[in-house]
XYZ file of C-alpha atoms in Angstrom:
431
model
C 45.320 72.195 -102.260
C 47.526 69.320 -103.358
C 48.130 66.506 -100.956
C 49.313 62.937 -100.748
C 47.396 60.494 -98.582
C 48.977 57.166 -97.734
C 46.717 54.431 -96.473
C 47.795 50.920 -95.581
C 45.800 47.818 -94.823
C 43.040 45.862 -96.514
C 39.345 46.401 -95.880
C 39.480 43.542 -93.349
C 42.379 45.180 -91.493
C 40.628 48.533 -91.455
C 37.447 47.106 -89.995
C 39.455 45.014 -87.537
C 40.950 48.290 -86.319
C 37.459 49.753 -85.957
C 36.246 46.706 -83.986
C 39.102 46.894 -81.468
C 38.589 50.631 -81.018
C 34.872 50.002 -80.541
C 35.635 47.531 -77.738
C 37.796 50.117 -75.970
C 35.055 52.722 -76.382
C 32.463 50.221 -75.134
C 34.159 49.562 -71.792
C 34.964 53.245 -71.330
C 31.275 54.022 -71.704
C 30.291 51.301 -69.235
C 32.644 52.722 -66.611
C 31.431 56.249 -67.267
C 27.711 55.480 -67.000
C 27.315 52.620 -64.536
C 27.263 55.093 -61.637
C 24.094 56.632 -63.105
C 22.166 53.477 -62.294
C 22.966 53.602 -58.580
C 22.658 57.319 -57.836
C 19.855 56.797 -55.340
C 21.659 54.204 -53.164
C 24.967 56.074 -53.504
C 23.282 59.296 -52.402
C 21.681 57.585 -49.414
C 24.834 55.728 -48.318
C 27.107 58.762 -48.621
C 24.392 61.326 -47.747
C 24.730 63.345 -50.951
C 22.321 65.977 -52.313
C 21.240 66.209 -55.972
C 23.781 68.937 -56.697
C 26.592 66.754 -55.329
C 25.385 63.775 -57.362
C 25.306 65.951 -60.482
C 28.822 67.163 -59.687
C 30.095 63.592 -59.341
C 28.492 62.522 -62.618
C 29.600 65.456 -64.722
C 31.978 68.034 -63.307
C 34.231 65.628 -61.404
C 34.601 63.420 -64.464
C 35.412 66.325 -66.753
C 37.943 68.066 -64.489
C 41.102 66.054 -65.307
C 39.617 65.041 -68.653
C 39.723 68.706 -69.647
C 43.299 69.174 -68.451
C 44.646 66.042 -70.114
C 42.896 65.864 -73.467
C 44.955 68.487 -75.309
C 48.323 67.095 -74.134
C 47.046 63.646 -75.128
C 46.140 65.050 -78.551
C 49.687 66.322 -79.078
C 51.173 62.990 -77.951
C 48.773 61.003 -80.132
C 49.858 62.929 -83.234
C 53.479 62.023 -82.501
C 53.860 58.679 -80.713
C 52.308 55.210 -80.570
C 48.580 55.478 -79.969
C 48.152 51.833 -78.954
C 50.461 52.226 -75.947
C 48.659 55.359 -74.782
C 45.265 53.659 -75.029
C 46.455 50.639 -73.041
C 47.896 52.754 -70.235
C 44.770 54.899 -70.089
C 42.523 51.823 -69.922
C 44.427 50.672 -66.846
C 44.204 54.151 -65.301
C 40.440 54.555 -65.614
C 39.944 51.006 -64.326
C 41.740 52.071 -61.151
C 39.388 55.057 -60.954
C 36.355 52.779 -61.151
C 37.735 50.697 -58.282
C 38.245 53.875 -56.220
C 34.587 54.832 -56.787
C 33.469 51.352 -55.725
C 35.342 51.614 -52.428
C 34.669 55.310 -51.727
C 33.460 56.159 -48.225
C 33.006 59.890 -48.788
C 32.023 62.492 -51.368
C 35.691 63.460 -51.778
C 36.788 59.885 -52.506
C 33.987 59.459 -55.038
C 35.060 62.673 -56.766
C 38.686 61.452 -56.857
C 37.645 58.196 -58.501
C 35.566 59.977 -61.136
C 38.475 62.315 -61.854
C 40.751 59.324 -62.514
C 38.161 57.863 -64.869
C 37.993 61.156 -66.748
C 41.779 61.384 -66.959
C 42.121 57.878 -68.370
C 39.333 58.292 -70.899
C 40.637 61.601 -72.270
C 42.730 59.812 -74.901
C 40.070 57.508 -76.340
C 38.202 59.687 -78.838
C 41.201 61.670 -80.218
C 43.192 58.468 -80.733
C 40.350 56.516 -82.289
C 39.062 59.254 -84.573
C 42.500 60.036 -86.002
C 43.131 56.322 -86.604
C 39.751 55.741 -88.254
C 40.045 58.826 -90.466
C 43.498 57.714 -91.582
C 42.371 54.167 -92.292
C 39.372 55.272 -94.374
C 40.872 58.385 -95.962
C 40.070 57.307 -99.531
C 36.349 56.775 -98.954
C 33.393 58.123 -96.915
C 33.752 57.115 -93.290
C 30.372 57.942 -91.810
C 29.722 54.261 -91.101
C 32.961 53.490 -89.218
C 32.553 56.689 -87.186
C 28.940 55.707 -86.512
C 30.071 52.236 -85.416
C 32.558 53.820 -83.014
C 29.929 56.113 -81.513
C 27.454 53.205 -81.402
C 29.854 51.294 -79.175
C 29.602 54.052 -76.567
C 25.825 53.924 -76.806
C 25.911 50.152 -76.355
C 28.177 50.631 -73.361
C 25.677 53.027 -71.807
C 22.879 50.528 -72.418
C 24.892 47.654 -70.988
C 25.757 49.741 -67.930
C 22.079 50.397 -67.259
C 20.371 47.227 -68.500
C 23.080 44.740 -67.585
C 23.834 46.692 -64.438
C 20.166 46.639 -63.479
C 20.038 42.879 -63.874
C 23.246 42.440 -61.898
C 21.965 44.751 -59.176
C 18.852 42.611 -58.700
C 20.973 39.452 -58.619
C 23.579 40.906 -56.268
C 20.928 42.032 -53.796
C 19.987 38.415 -53.106
C 23.122 36.501 -54.068
C 25.953 35.160 -51.959
C 28.051 33.975 -54.904
C 30.870 36.457 -54.299
C 31.473 35.814 -50.620
C 34.590 38.008 -50.586
C 32.365 40.974 -51.492
C 29.493 40.210 -49.127
C 30.469 43.014 -46.777
C 29.972 45.582 -49.540
C 26.697 47.184 -50.596
C 25.260 45.903 -53.926
C 26.168 49.110 -55.768
C 29.813 48.754 -54.742
C 29.900 45.143 -55.897
C 28.354 46.201 -59.194
C 31.129 48.723 -59.868
C 33.829 46.188 -59.038
C 32.296 43.509 -61.245
C 32.165 45.955 -64.167
C 35.971 45.819 -64.210
C 35.821 42.272 -65.589
C 34.931 43.706 -69.013
C 37.941 46.055 -68.821
C 40.274 43.135 -68.142
C 38.883 41.184 -71.101
C 39.328 44.121 -73.480
C 42.817 44.813 -72.157
C 43.841 41.205 -72.835
C 42.203 41.302 -76.272
C 44.046 44.468 -77.318
C 47.385 43.069 -76.184
C 46.771 39.607 -77.668
C 45.286 40.572 -81.007
C 47.052 43.869 -81.474
C 45.840 47.337 -82.361
C 47.345 48.417 -85.652
C 48.475 52.032 -85.643
C 48.154 52.796 -89.356
C 50.555 55.406 -90.791
C 49.352 58.976 -90.689
C 48.682 60.742 -93.958
C 51.259 63.251 -95.166
C 50.613 66.545 -96.892
C 52.736 67.954 -99.692
C 52.373 71.526 -98.486
C 52.946 72.198 -94.791
C 50.340 74.226 -92.961
C 50.259 75.603 -89.452
C 47.359 74.481 -87.298
C 46.308 78.114 -86.850
C 45.914 78.468 -90.624
C 43.654 75.450 -90.760
C 41.463 76.700 -87.909
C 41.210 80.250 -89.215
C 40.387 79.144 -92.755
C 37.433 77.055 -91.575
C 36.422 78.694 -88.294
C 32.731 79.307 -89.192
C 32.216 75.605 -89.902
C 34.161 74.554 -86.810
C 31.948 76.812 -84.661
C 28.669 75.591 -86.143
C 29.597 71.914 -85.771
C 30.768 72.659 -82.243
C 27.318 74.047 -81.438
C 25.679 70.939 -82.928
C 27.932 68.630 -80.923
C 27.449 70.512 -77.636
C 23.677 70.381 -78.037
C 23.679 66.677 -78.891
C 26.071 65.536 -76.174
C 24.516 67.745 -73.490
C 21.087 66.298 -74.287
C 22.441 62.744 -74.205
C 24.270 63.272 -70.920
C 21.329 64.968 -69.206
C 18.932 62.223 -70.281
C 21.415 59.474 -69.416
C 22.284 60.986 -66.049
C 18.803 61.774 -64.760
C 16.189 59.623 -66.529
C 16.703 56.571 -64.262
C 16.223 58.806 -61.207
C 13.180 60.504 -62.773
C 11.587 57.111 -63.325
C 12.312 56.117 -59.718
C 10.838 59.317 -58.276
C 7.935 59.857 -60.668
C 6.693 56.309 -61.130
C 7.859 54.757 -57.826
C 9.866 51.910 -59.338
C 13.087 50.453 -57.907
C 16.500 51.618 -59.187
C 17.193 48.177 -60.602
C 13.885 48.157 -62.509
C 14.585 51.658 -63.796
C 18.011 50.538 -64.980
C 16.561 47.544 -66.804
C 13.963 49.701 -68.551
C 16.272 52.553 -69.510
C 19.192 50.294 -70.359
C 17.015 47.990 -72.442
C 15.785 50.913 -74.539
C 19.311 52.239 -74.990
C 20.517 48.802 -76.074
C 17.617 48.384 -78.487
C 17.606 51.843 -80.053
C 20.798 53.775 -79.284
C 23.187 51.955 -81.598
C 20.470 51.753 -84.274
C 20.290 55.541 -84.137
C 24.081 55.919 -84.381
C 24.304 53.611 -87.382
C 21.284 55.223 -89.042
C 22.940 58.620 -88.815
C 26.160 57.302 -90.369
C 24.372 55.433 -93.154
C 22.185 58.459 -93.962
C 25.234 60.720 -94.065
C 27.205 58.421 -96.388
C 24.153 57.937 -98.603
C 23.512 61.668 -98.934
C 27.211 62.311 -99.584
C 27.440 59.682 -102.334
C 24.347 61.129 -104.018
C 25.883 64.597 -104.033
C 23.359 66.037 -101.587
C 24.348 69.582 -100.619
C 24.816 70.192 -96.893
C 24.230 66.525 -96.047
C 25.532 66.746 -92.481
C 23.380 69.733 -91.414
C 20.252 68.244 -93.012
C 20.577 64.976 -91.125
C 21.377 66.953 -87.958
C 18.259 69.151 -88.264
C 16.006 66.130 -88.719
C 17.552 64.255 -85.790
C 17.550 67.169 -83.322
C 13.979 68.171 -84.196
C 12.791 64.673 -83.378
C 14.845 64.650 -80.180
C 13.263 67.885 -78.928
C 9.753 66.533 -79.423
C 10.622 63.325 -77.590
C 12.312 65.240 -74.745
C 9.141 67.280 -74.206
C 7.082 64.085 -73.987
C 9.593 62.440 -71.648
C 9.639 65.267 -69.119
C 5.864 65.834 -69.062
C 4.670 62.223 -69.244
C 2.278 61.119 -66.512
C 2.491 57.405 -67.330
C 5.576 55.240 -67.485
C 4.625 53.771 -70.878
C 4.535 57.236 -72.452
C 7.763 58.190 -70.709
C 9.482 55.006 -71.892
C 8.290 55.589 -75.467
C 9.589 59.160 -75.376
C 12.912 58.086 -73.901
C 13.300 55.510 -76.674
C 12.487 58.096 -79.342
C 14.943 60.602 -77.880
C 17.628 57.906 -77.708
C 17.078 57.018 -81.370
C 17.150 60.630 -82.599
C 20.128 61.721 -80.503
C 21.945 58.562 -81.538
C 21.536 59.540 -85.183
C 22.926 63.012 -84.461
C 25.963 61.793 -82.488
C 28.431 60.815 -85.268
C 27.673 63.760 -87.559
C 29.693 66.652 -86.134
C 32.775 64.628 -85.181
C 32.853 63.075 -88.667
C 32.662 66.526 -90.247
C 35.580 67.713 -88.110
C 37.758 64.900 -89.470
C 37.007 65.997 -93.046
C 37.779 69.608 -92.199
C 41.155 68.830 -90.645
C 44.460 67.680 -92.251
C 45.692 64.316 -90.996
C 48.731 65.632 -89.126
C 46.511 67.765 -86.891
C 43.507 65.484 -86.451
C 44.263 64.163 -82.969
C 44.967 67.666 -81.642
C 41.957 69.305 -83.286
C 39.711 66.426 -82.273
C 41.054 66.686 -78.711
C 40.308 70.410 -78.586
C 36.879 69.883 -80.101
C 36.000 67.108 -77.651
C 37.373 69.177 -74.765
C 35.065 72.110 -75.445
C 32.090 69.831 -76.083
C 32.751 67.925 -72.866
C 33.235 71.042 -70.736
C 30.004 72.587 -71.938
C 27.872 69.454 -72.069
C 29.012 66.951 -69.467
C 30.583 69.521 -67.150
C 27.524 71.788 -67.084
C 24.476 69.782 -68.166
C 23.945 67.229 -65.346
C 24.883 69.565 -62.501
C 22.720 72.346 -63.992
C 19.723 70.007 -63.887
C 20.490 69.136 -60.266
C 20.780 72.801 -59.280
C 17.531 73.783 -61.030
C 15.756 70.857 -59.393
C 16.787 72.031 -55.926
C 16.499 75.789 -56.385
C 14.191 76.751 -59.253
C 11.310 74.281 -59.320
C 9.397 73.327 -56.183
C 7.275 70.220 -55.882
C 7.571 66.496 -56.577
C 8.241 66.976 -60.308
C 11.090 69.448 -59.897
C 13.577 67.129 -61.608
C 11.310 66.697 -64.639
C 10.960 70.453 -65.087
C 14.686 71.006 -64.624
C 15.460 68.428 -67.307
C 12.974 70.011 -69.689
C 14.532 73.450 -69.249
C 18.075 72.286 -70.002
C 17.015 70.032 -72.895
C 15.031 72.850 -74.530
C 17.984 75.236 -74.359
C 20.321 72.576 -75.764
C 17.901 71.729 -78.568
C 17.555 75.340 -79.679
C 21.345 75.724 -79.722
C 21.700 72.619 -81.870
C 19.035 73.572 -84.379
C 20.384 77.116 -84.739
C 23.893 75.749 -85.331
C 22.692 73.154 -87.839
C 20.711 75.708 -89.846
C 23.768 77.992 -89.909
C 25.936 75.091 -91.075
C 23.491 74.359 -93.892
C 23.788 77.965 -95.087
C 27.584 77.669 -95.087
C 27.432 74.423 -97.052
C 28.691 71.007 -96.017
C 32.351 70.071 -95.725
C 33.857 69.111 -99.051
C 34.658 65.435 -99.157
C 38.404 64.794 -98.758
C 39.843 62.453 -101.384
C 43.319 61.649 -102.637
C 44.678 63.865 -105.392
């Protein structure tokens, strides 16, 4: 089908755009994951059960996220994306502050809902901007860099948060916050990064490159119907990958605390350090492998890389959940982080190549919505419920994690194999 793609900006401008978007994604990930580090003290202070903690982590976050993401997608295809991102950054920062000051389960849920609402615009806006900026070349690497920033944010939340938690427990530096528990001070201090990024975006700008235009107009329904088998298979891959990441991110620090009797701060340093060391490496490896296979004309490049990554992740997840020594568990967690990191950019990059530019924000929003509902909205709370109701004994959380991760892994592998039979997405290039 004939098309005209208009791209503005030099290579430096394009990568500058990617860097700014990565910073926004970084702080959004920190705010989303820092609560994971302090689940134990939060649960004790507010007297919350595992199911409630799982609800706060996943379902509460996804509630307004799910409602807002499609309207955001429509707005992002039509109006200035920089303004929307700035307003949403402010909104989810307010949500983080609400969580820090929450005195009840209901207040904590409200704060997480605000965070989810604010962060609903980030991925649709960024992916449509990156795809437009790199429309005349493979963009596995910029997409991988964007996803790597979220992985780095998760690692910073856990590793940096763990270090801060240890320091805050014995520090009197912030006298105005002395009346607050260390976990509350940690959440408030995380907002410093948000303020820095907000100032940077305003000061240095966030170029909203022109959207590509098509010669022949298509309805969004025609696009979806023409490619629905591929959309469904990549959706299955993405759900499996993100659910596995969220389950491991949400519960591994607590598993380490309960299984190996280490402090929450020590668990955060260990888990966060591994995420920092290996998560972004995995993201970038997946993007580089995808671009390399695509340039060499490898058939079904995306599904092949996905099958390799998810197979490795399943093996590592089995080791993580059954390990009886913290060294083995840490090794397995690192391996799972690396493999799942490699899988993360693959499906979302394929969706951009499947979708015409004028619909990318909306289609990406819908795609992310379904992935988020099924992975983040179900995964963590499902583990919490299984831990309380299906598996007795001191290792109930380990067995619950293993059950959910196995189901997610099988879904991902089945979807990836199906995608390989359909053939990879044809690379989109200017006519």
